[in-house]
Amino acid sequence: MSHEAFDFINYTFIFFLVISIVLFLIVTFFSKHFKLINWVTVVVISFIFVVVSMLDLIVLGYAADEINLEMYENSYLFIAIVLLSVVNIVISYRKR
């Protein structure tokens, strides 16, 4: 397995992180302008991001273990995605 595959998984983590930040900005500042963003959609989007990121991290761990790589930055990206998802859910629930 080449190192390019690890870069593609890293891009998915960064994509989920950017979308989570955009969702955070929408939920906190622009919730009146976006009527489709309610508590249920925030929960569903956050759940999908956490589950897909968790599965990516597990697969990345198995692959990195096979070729003896240390990939810490993806773990930090996963933690950031989980924290942003929880914050988005809490803020959208409180604004409901």
XYZ file of C-alpha atoms in Angstrom:
96
model
C 0.000 0.000 0.000
C 1.408 3.386 -0.930
C 1.402 6.494 1.184
C -0.988 8.200 -1.244
C -3.864 6.156 0.147
C -3.176 7.627 3.569
C -3.341 11.101 2.063
C -6.795 10.386 0.627
C -8.054 9.274 4.030
C -6.532 12.408 5.505
C -8.449 14.475 2.936
C -11.726 12.907 4.069
C -10.971 13.878 7.663
C -10.170 17.437 6.603
C -13.328 17.593 4.459
C -15.488 16.443 7.382
C -13.762 18.938 9.663
C -14.381 21.833 7.258
C -18.035 20.889 6.799
C -18.422 20.588 10.580
C -16.984 24.078 11.011
C -19.372 25.437 8.355
C -22.253 23.675 10.108
C -21.128 25.207 13.399
C -21.168 28.680 11.855
C -24.597 28.096 10.351
C -26.033 26.788 13.616
C -24.613 29.586 15.758
C -24.939 32.647 13.536
C -27.153 31.983 10.527
C -29.841 29.647 11.843
C -32.626 32.091 10.976
C -31.583 32.236 7.322
C -31.333 28.478 6.774
C -34.711 26.922 7.529
C -33.647 23.395 6.521
C -30.975 23.247 9.226
C -32.822 22.116 12.318
C -31.924 19.847 15.218
C -32.672 16.608 13.371
C -30.518 17.477 10.362
C -27.628 18.530 12.598
C -27.856 15.244 14.520
C -27.989 13.169 11.337
C -25.085 15.003 9.684
C -22.995 14.812 12.856
C -23.761 11.126 13.307
C -22.737 10.356 9.720
C -19.505 12.325 10.106
C -18.576 10.563 13.345
C -19.374 7.074 12.069
C -17.537 7.483 8.756
C -14.552 9.098 10.495
C -14.468 6.301 13.057
C -14.482 3.643 10.350
C -11.772 5.515 8.427
C -9.655 5.706 11.567
C -10.046 1.977 12.223
C -9.107 1.059 8.654
C -6.216 3.503 8.762
C -5.000 1.960 11.998
C -4.956 -1.540 10.529
C -3.207 -0.364 7.365
C -0.635 1.730 9.225
C 0.098 -1.174 11.555
C 0.844 -3.447 8.618
C 3.519 -1.156 7.213
C 4.736 0.202 10.602
C 3.687 3.833 10.247
C 2.733 6.231 12.996
C -0.239 8.367 12.034
C -1.179 10.619 14.949
C -2.615 13.596 13.109
C -5.644 11.608 11.956
C -6.502 10.773 15.554
C -6.458 14.474 16.393
C -8.663 15.230 13.403
C -11.110 12.549 14.548
C -11.238 14.051 18.047
C -11.872 17.498 16.545
C -14.714 16.101 14.407
C -16.316 14.431 17.421
C -16.032 17.572 19.556
C -17.467 19.792 16.827
C -20.309 17.332 16.285
C -21.204 17.353 19.973
C -21.007 21.150 20.137
C -23.192 21.463 17.026
C -25.801 19.132 18.497
C -25.857 20.948 21.839
C -26.085 24.399 20.276
C -28.813 23.396 17.846
C -30.778 21.741 20.651
C -30.541 24.839 22.833
C -31.683 27.105 19.977
C -34.691 24.915 19.308
